[in-house]
Amino acid sequence: MVESSIYLNGKLIGFHSKPKGLVENIRTKRRSGEMPAELNVAYYEDLDEVYINTDAGRARRPVVIVENGKPKLTPKHISDLKSGKMSWDELIQQGVVEFLDAEEEENAFIAIDEQSLTPEHTHMEAHPSLILGVVTSVSPFPNHNSAPRITMASAMLKQALGVYQSNFNVRMDTQSHIMHYTQKPISVTNHAKIIGVTRRPAGQNLVVAIMPYYGYNMEDAIILNKASIERGVGQTTFFRTYSAEERRYPGGQKDRFEYPNAEIQGFRGEDAYKFLGEDGIIVPEVVVKGGDVIIGKTSPPRFLEEVGELSMIEEKRRENSVTLRRGEHGTIDRVMLTEATTGNKLVKVKVRSQSVPEVGDKFATRHGQKGVVGMIVPQHDMPFTADGVVPDIIMNPHAVPSRMTVGHVLEIIGGKAASMTGGDVNATAFEPVTYEHMKEVLKEYGFRPSGKEVMYNGVTGERMEAEIFIGVTYYQKLKHLVANKIHARSRGPVQILTRQPTEGRAREGGLRFGEMERDTLIGHGASMLLLERLLKESDAVVELVCGKCGTIAVDDQIRKKQYCPVCESTDVWPVEMSYAFKLLLNEMKALNIEPKIVLEDKA
Amino acid sequence: MSDSLEKYVGKLPMAIMKKLREETKDLKAAEARKVADNVLEQFLKNQAEPGEAVGIIAAQSIGEPGTQMTMRTFHYAGVAELAVPQGLPRLIEIVDLRREPKMPIMEIHLQDDIKSDEDKVISFAENMENVDMKELASIEEDFVNKRIIVVFNEKSLNEHGISLDDAVKKTEKEVRRKAKNKEGNQMMFEPGFSTLRSLRRFAARLNKIKLCGIDGIHKAVVLPEEDGSGWFIKTEGTNLKAVLEREGVLPSSVQSNNIREIEEVLGIEAARNAIIREAKMVLDDQGLKVNPRHVMLVADVMTYNGKTQSIGRQGVSGAKTSVFARAAFEETVKHLHNASIQGTKDELKGITENIIVGQPIPVGTGLVKLGMK
C-alpha cells in the first residue's frame, strides 16, 4: 500500500498509512494544548500529502471551532470576555478559537455566521465582515455599496490627510501633510475602532447637501462653503524636508556648509544669502519663498587643474547651495544638524506651509465618491434650510445613481441622526440595517425621515422647488493638492544635449507633443502648425552649411569669417534645422558615416 | 439609349456608370444627363483632395475603434464550431501576413446536385478529411520478433471511402517496404532494424501516414446554407488548390482565410480582396463601424506592387525609399550604415524625413508652394 508523505515545514520527514487520522490527531492535540497553537496542518487528498507548518511568516486568522454544527463559543464565553473574567488567550487554550493559515484553510469548511451552520461545518467566522481586508473594513456600510466603489474607497482611504503619526513634529519626513481639526467619523465600523483609525482620524464630518449649484459641481466637482473653510474645514499643513551633506571627494577635498564668499564660482549675490546664519544654515521661523537659499554650501572645483609652482591660478570653489523649490513657499519649521551614515555632516531643514482648500483640491467620502473642488462659495450665497443650516459641501446628485453607493446615502441619514443624539452610527459590514432606527431619531428631532429638507436659494432667497437631501458625511481631503501639481510653461530651460525643452514639473518642463499628437496634425494636413510645434517651439537652430561639400560650416566671429572646415570654401549658407538633427549628423560621423547636405533653392 | 451618358464614361467609375445606366433607363436623355451631372458632382466632392493624409487617417480610423476591441475580445465565450482567433489577434495576423493563420479555415460550397442532399455532403466532407493511419488501424509493436503488425479497421476504412487494397498499397508506398503475411485486414512489417528505438520510430511513422483526404485539411464540418438551399462544408486547415480541383465543388464559392495561399493559387487581386474581406469581417464581428475604404487602402498598400507585403519592418515600412524614414522606424543603425555604404541620397519626399530634418511636410498646406514668374 502506498503511504502518504508527511512534510514538516516543506521538508519530507516520513510516511504514514493513515493521513486523515494523523491530521485529526494533531488537530485535537493542538486544541487541547498538547501541541503548540502556532502549528498548522493540512491534508491534500488529491496529492495524498500532509503538510505540517510551524515556521514563521504565515498569515493566520482566527476562527471559531465548530463541532457537530454547534460553535464552541457560547454566550457565556462572550460575557466572560466582556467582563474581563476571561482573556483571548484562554479562548485559544480552551480550544474555542483557533488560528488557521492558508493551507489549513483548504481543509476547513467555514460558516459565515451562526444561522448558516450545518453539521458539515468545521469552523465559523467570528463575524461575517471578516471577509474584508484591514483597509476595507474601515469603510462604512460596504455591504450596501457596489464593489468597484468599495475598492476605490479603500484606495483613497490611504491617501487621506490626517495625523499620520503623533510625533510628526519631530520627524523629518521628506514630505508630509497634517490636517488641522481632525474629527473621528460619526459613522464608524467596529474594525475602525479596533485598528485605531478613530484615535488618529483623517477627515471631518461635514454637512452635505446633494444638489446642483449653477453648474459648478458638474462631473463630480464639489462646492465648498467659504465660511466652513475659515472655520477649519480641509485645512492642512504641508511639510517638506530639504537635506544636504558635506560630501567628501577624492583628493581630500570636501563640501563645506558656510556663508558663501563672494569669490566663489556661481555666487548668487549678497542678497540671496540674507537668511543664512554664520554656519551657512537658515534659522527657524524665517519666511521663505521659491528660489531662496536654505543651506549655504560650497563644493570643490569639478576638475582639478594642475597648479604650477609659481602660478597663482587657484581654482575657485563652486556654489552648491540648496534652495527652496520653485513655486513653493513657507516658514522654516525645524533645522537639524547630524551625521550621515557615511560620517559626513548632514543638515536637514523642514519647511512648513499651510494649505487652505482651493479650487482643484481633491476630496472624497469613504464610498469612493471622489471629486475636486469646483467653486468656493461665500456663506451668504450658499443654500440654507428652514432652520438656517448651511451645508459645508454641495455634491452633485448625478454622482449617486449610476455608482450605486447606497451606503453613502445611509451614512448621510445616519450622520444626521447621530449628530443630533451625539452618538455614533455602527456602520460595520453585515450588521443589521439601522435605517429604521435612524428614521425614528430624525422624526424625534423634527426632521423628515427621508433626510430631505426644504431649502432656500442663498443668492436669491427663493424657496427651492425641490426638497434637498441633506445630512452629515465624513469627508476626507486627499493628498492630491493642485498647488503641488499646477504647471505651465511658455519659455524655460532646455536640455544641454538636444536643446529641447526639459521634461517634468520639477524642471519647469514643457508638455510633450508626442507621436500621436504629431499624427493628428499630419492628418489635418496642418503642415506649418506641425513645423511650429516640432521645430520652432522646440530646438530650432540656424546652422551654416557648405554649399560645395555639404558639411556643417564654421562661423568664426573673431576673424569675421564663415567657411567650411573641410573644403575651406566660403560658399556657406544659413539653414534652419532642428538641433536634434544637427546632433544626428554629428552622431553619424561618430559611426563613421559622413552625411552631406545638398542645398537647393526654395521652390 | 446608352449614348446619352456617353460623355461620363471615364469620368465616373465603371460600377457607378452601371448603376447610373440602370437607374436612368426609363428617363429621357436630358433628364438622365441631369441626374448624371449631379452624380458626377457628388462623386468629385467625395474624392480625397490632393495632399490629404489618407494613410494617417486610415490608420487612426482603424486604430481608434481598435483600442476598444482589445478590451472586449480576449474572453469571448461562444458556441462557435471552430475556435477562430478574433478581434485584435486576428487583425494582427492579417496585417502581419502570417504564413499560416492560427486557425486556417475554408468554406466550401458544392454544386447544386450534391448540396441539397445532406448525406452526400457528409460523405463528401468525410472524403476530404485528412485521416491518419492511427485512426484507421491499430498498430502493434512486437519487440520480441522485431516486427510491427497493422490491423486495419474495415468499418472506418469504409466510412472514409477507401478500400483495403488501396490502404495497403498506399502504406507500402509511403514506407517504401513490402508488407508480409497479408491476411484479411492484417499485415506485418519486418523492417529488419536491430534496435528497438528505430523500430519504435518506424511505428510512429506508420501512425502518421495520411491514408486519405486532402493534405492539410484536418477536420470538415457540414453546416446548413444560410438560405436553406442545402448544406456546405467548413474545414479546419486549408488547401485551396486541391479543393478547387475536386469534382463537385463549386470553385467560385470556395473561400479560404489563408491570404498567402490565396495569393499563390488565385493571384494578387484575389489576395487583396481576401485582405479586405478578412479585415472587414473582424471589424464587423466586433461591431465596429469603420469605413471600408480605410481597410481597402491598407489592402492596396499591402498588394500594390504585385506581391503581398506585410505591414512592418519586413514589408511596407522596410520598403520605404527614405533612409531616415526607415531608420526612424526600426533597426536604425543598420539602415544608416547600409545607406553610407551605398552612398544613398535621401530625396526628402516623405513625411518622416522632413520632420527629422526640420522642414514643412509635403502634405496638406505643406504641399503647395509659391513660385515666381
PDB file of N, CA and C in Angstrom, chain A residues 518-520 522-523 525-528 530-531 534-535 576-578 581 584 588 591 593 603, chain B residues 53 56-57 60 324 336-337 340 351 355-361 363-366 369-370:
ATOM      1  N   ARG A 518       1.435  64.341 -33.127  1.00  0.00           N
ATOM      2  CA  ARG A 518       2.035  64.627 -34.422  1.00  0.00           C
ATOM      3  C   ARG A 518       1.140  64.072 -35.534  1.00  0.00           C
ATOM      4  N   ASP A 519       0.672  62.830 -35.343  1.00  0.00           N
ATOM      5  CA  ASP A 519      -0.171  62.192 -36.356  1.00  0.00           C
ATOM      6  C   ASP A 519      -1.440  63.003 -36.620  1.00  0.00           C
ATOM      7  N   THR A 520      -2.015  63.553 -35.566  1.00  0.00           N
ATOM      8  CA  THR A 520      -3.254  64.300 -35.772  1.00  0.00           C
ATOM      9  C   THR A 520      -3.010  65.507 -36.659  1.00  0.00           C
ATOM     10  N   ILE A 522      -0.659  65.810 -38.914  1.00  0.00           N
ATOM     11  CA  ILE A 522      -0.454  65.327 -40.281  1.00  0.00           C
ATOM     12  C   ILE A 522      -1.811  65.016 -40.899  1.00  0.00           C
ATOM     13  N   GLY A 523      -2.665  64.375 -40.112  1.00  0.00           N
ATOM     14  CA  GLY A 523      -3.987  64.010 -40.596  1.00  0.00           C
ATOM     15  C   GLY A 523      -4.793  65.206 -41.056  1.00  0.00           C
ATOM     16  N   GLY A 525      -3.359  67.810 -42.237  1.00  0.00           N
ATOM     17  CA  GLY A 525      -2.562  68.497 -43.250  1.00  0.00           C
ATOM     18  C   GLY A 525      -2.045  69.841 -42.774  1.00  0.00           C
ATOM     19  N   ALA A 526      -2.000  70.022 -41.459  1.00  0.00           N
ATOM     20  CA  ALA A 526      -1.569  71.312 -40.921  1.00  0.00           C
ATOM     21  C   ALA A 526      -0.048  71.349 -40.842  1.00  0.00           C
ATOM     22  N   SER A 527       0.553  71.453 -41.991  1.00  0.00           N
ATOM     23  CA  SER A 527       1.997  71.333 -42.115  1.00  0.00           C
ATOM     24  C   SER A 527       2.752  72.409 -41.347  1.00  0.00           C
ATOM     25  N   MET A 528       2.293  73.627 -41.469  1.00  0.00           N
ATOM     26  CA  MET A 528       3.026  74.743 -40.853  1.00  0.00           C
ATOM     27  C   MET A 528       2.879  74.722 -39.333  1.00  0.00           C
ATOM     28  N   LEU A 530       2.508  72.075 -37.573  1.00  0.00           N
ATOM     29  CA  LEU A 530       3.371  70.971 -37.138  1.00  0.00           C
ATOM     30  C   LEU A 530       4.821  71.435 -37.057  1.00  0.00           C
ATOM     31  N   LEU A 531       5.227  72.199 -38.056  1.00  0.00           N
ATOM     32  CA  LEU A 531       6.602  72.706 -38.083  1.00  0.00           C
ATOM     33  C   LEU A 531       6.850  73.587 -36.863  1.00  0.00           C
ATOM     34  N   LEU A 534       7.031  71.266 -33.635  1.00  0.00           N
ATOM     35  CA  LEU A 534       8.157  70.340 -33.565  1.00  0.00           C
ATOM     36  C   LEU A 534       9.506  71.020 -33.731  1.00  0.00           C
ATOM     37  N   LEU A 535       9.521  72.191 -34.373  1.00  0.00           N
ATOM     38  CA  LEU A 535      10.813  72.816 -34.647  1.00  0.00           C
ATOM     39  C   LEU A 535      10.923  74.178 -33.968  1.00  0.00           C
ATOM     40  N   GLU A 576      17.986  76.501 -41.622  1.00  0.00           N
ATOM     41  CA  GLU A 576      17.290  76.246 -40.359  1.00  0.00           C
ATOM     42  C   GLU A 576      17.032  74.758 -40.230  1.00  0.00           C
ATOM     43  N   MET A 577      17.396  74.218 -39.083  1.00  0.00           N
ATOM     44  CA  MET A 577      17.146  72.795 -38.840  1.00  0.00           C
ATOM     45  C   MET A 577      16.952  72.610 -37.346  1.00  0.00           C
ATOM     46  N   SER A 578      16.555  71.417 -36.944  1.00  0.00           N
ATOM     47  CA  SER A 578      16.417  71.164 -35.523  1.00  0.00           C
ATOM     48  C   SER A 578      17.790  70.803 -34.969  1.00  0.00           C
ATOM     49  N   PHE A 581      18.646  67.285 -35.179  1.00  0.00           N
ATOM     50  CA  PHE A 581      19.127  66.798 -36.470  1.00  0.00           C
ATOM     51  C   PHE A 581      20.621  67.054 -36.604  1.00  0.00           C
ATOM     52  N   LEU A 584      22.240  64.521 -34.769  1.00  0.00           N
ATOM     53  CA  LEU A 584      22.208  63.252 -35.509  1.00  0.00           C
ATOM     54  C   LEU A 584      23.351  63.208 -36.513  1.00  0.00           C
ATOM     55  N   MET A 588      26.265  60.491 -36.465  1.00  0.00           N
ATOM     56  CA  MET A 588      26.546  59.644 -37.604  1.00  0.00           C
ATOM     57  C   MET A 588      28.025  59.683 -37.954  1.00  0.00           C
ATOM     58  N   LEU A 591      29.849  57.350 -36.117  1.00  0.00           N
ATOM     59  CA  LEU A 591      29.631  55.980 -36.588  1.00  0.00           C
ATOM     60  C   LEU A 591      30.392  55.717 -37.879  1.00  0.00           C
ATOM     61  N   ILE A 593      30.081  57.458 -40.579  1.00  0.00           N
ATOM     62  CA  ILE A 593      29.232  57.782 -41.731  1.00  0.00           C
ATOM     63  C   ILE A 593      29.367  59.276 -41.964  1.00  0.00           C
ATOM     64  N   ALA A 603      11.789  76.338 -53.571  1.00  0.00           N
ATOM     65  CA  ALA A 603      10.946  76.469 -54.759  1.00  0.00           C
ATOM     66  C   ALA A 603       9.838  77.484 -54.500  1.00  0.00           C
TER      67      ALA A 603
ATOM     68  N   ALA B  53      -3.874  63.451 -46.060  1.00  0.00           N
ATOM     69  CA  ALA B  53      -3.042  62.398 -45.450  1.00  0.00           C
ATOM     70  C   ALA B  53      -3.875  61.137 -45.268  1.00  0.00           C
ATOM     71  N   ILE B  56      -2.583  58.240 -42.756  1.00  0.00           N
ATOM     72  CA  ILE B  56      -2.735  58.546 -41.337  1.00  0.00           C
ATOM     73  C   ILE B  56      -4.192  58.449 -40.940  1.00  0.00           C
ATOM     74  N   ILE B  57      -5.053  58.982 -41.789  1.00  0.00           N
ATOM     75  CA  ILE B  57      -6.475  58.965 -41.447  1.00  0.00           C
ATOM     76  C   ILE B  57      -6.980  57.519 -41.407  1.00  0.00           C
ATOM     77  N   GLN B  60      -5.680  55.963 -38.179  1.00  0.00           N
ATOM     78  CA  GLN B  60      -6.423  56.421 -36.997  1.00  0.00           C
ATOM     79  C   GLN B  60      -7.842  55.861 -36.996  1.00  0.00           C
ATOM     80  N   PHE B 324      16.068  57.948 -43.755  1.00  0.00           N
ATOM     81  CA  PHE B 324      15.673  58.495 -42.456  1.00  0.00           C
ATOM     82  C   PHE B 324      14.376  57.869 -41.968  1.00  0.00           C
ATOM     83  N   LEU B 336      21.241  53.142 -41.438  1.00  0.00           N
ATOM     84  CA  LEU B 336      22.193  54.241 -41.649  1.00  0.00           C
ATOM     85  C   LEU B 336      23.496  53.714 -42.244  1.00  0.00           C
ATOM     86  N   HIS B 337      23.961  52.590 -41.713  1.00  0.00           N
ATOM     87  CA  HIS B 337      25.221  52.047 -42.200  1.00  0.00           C
ATOM     88  C   HIS B 337      25.116  51.608 -43.653  1.00  0.00           C
ATOM     89  N   SER B 340      25.188  54.478 -45.899  1.00  0.00           N
ATOM     90  CA  SER B 340      26.505  55.100 -46.075  1.00  0.00           C
ATOM     91  C   SER B 340      27.374  54.253 -46.995  1.00  0.00           C
ATOM     92  N   ILE B 351       7.139  62.151 -45.269  1.00  0.00           N
ATOM     93  CA  ILE B 351       6.770  62.963 -44.108  1.00  0.00           C
ATOM     94  C   ILE B 351       7.826  62.860 -43.022  1.00  0.00           C
ATOM     95  N   ILE B 355      10.205  65.811 -41.158  1.00  0.00           N
ATOM     96  CA  ILE B 355      10.087  66.180 -39.749  1.00  0.00           C
ATOM     97  C   ILE B 355      11.452  66.098 -39.085  1.00  0.00           C
ATOM     98  N   ILE B 356      12.202  65.057 -39.412  1.00  0.00           N
ATOM     99  CA  ILE B 356      13.527  64.887 -38.824  1.00  0.00           C
ATOM    100  C   ILE B 356      14.418  66.071 -39.187  1.00  0.00           C
ATOM    101  N   VAL B 357      14.397  66.436 -40.453  1.00  0.00           N
ATOM    102  CA  VAL B 357      15.275  67.477 -40.947  1.00  0.00           C
ATOM    103  C   VAL B 357      14.814  68.866 -40.499  1.00  0.00           C
ATOM    104  N   GLY B 358      13.516  69.000 -40.217  1.00  0.00           N
ATOM    105  CA  GLY B 358      13.001  70.296 -39.800  1.00  0.00           C
ATOM    106  C   GLY B 358      12.502  71.122 -40.961  1.00  0.00           C
ATOM    107  N   GLN B 359      11.763  70.488 -41.829  1.00  0.00           N
ATOM    108  CA  GLN B 359      11.164  71.202 -42.959  1.00  0.00           C
ATOM    109  C   GLN B 359       9.671  70.965 -42.939  1.00  0.00           C
ATOM    110  N   PRO B 360       8.908  71.838 -43.612  1.00  0.00           N
ATOM    111  CA  PRO B 360       7.468  71.590 -43.707  1.00  0.00           C
ATOM    112  C   PRO B 360       7.213  70.250 -44.395  1.00  0.00           C
ATOM    113  N   ILE B 361       6.233  69.504 -43.911  1.00  0.00           N
ATOM    114  CA  ILE B 361       5.980  68.193 -44.508  1.00  0.00           C
ATOM    115  C   ILE B 361       5.150  68.350 -45.776  1.00  0.00           C
ATOM    116  N   VAL B 363       2.506  67.562 -47.139  1.00  0.00           N
ATOM    117  CA  VAL B 363       1.138  67.077 -47.000  1.00  0.00           C
ATOM    118  C   VAL B 363       0.282  68.287 -46.707  1.00  0.00           C
ATOM    119  N   GLY B 364      -0.947  68.312 -47.152  1.00  0.00           N
ATOM    120  CA  GLY B 364      -1.856  69.401 -46.818  1.00  0.00           C
ATOM    121  C   GLY B 364      -1.300  70.747 -47.245  1.00  0.00           C
ATOM    122  N   THR B 365      -1.210  71.660 -46.289  1.00  0.00           N
ATOM    123  CA  THR B 365      -0.757  73.008 -46.622  1.00  0.00           C
ATOM    124  C   THR B 365       0.725  73.052 -46.979  1.00  0.00           C
ATOM    125  N   GLY B 366       1.442  71.990 -46.633  1.00  0.00           N
ATOM    126  CA  GLY B 366       2.871  71.984 -46.943  1.00  0.00           C
ATOM    127  C   GLY B 366       3.154  71.507 -48.353  1.00  0.00           C
ATOM    128  N   LYS B 369       3.358  75.239 -53.036  1.00  0.00           N
ATOM    129  CA  LYS B 369       4.478  76.172 -52.920  1.00  0.00           C
ATOM    130  C   LYS B 369       4.210  77.376 -53.794  1.00  0.00           C
ATOM    131  N   LEU B 370       4.821  78.446 -53.415  1.00  0.00           N
ATOM    132  CA  LEU B 370       4.636  79.666 -54.181  1.00  0.00           C
ATOM    133  C   LEU B 370       5.803  79.797 -55.147  1.00  0.00           C
TER     134      LEU B 370
END
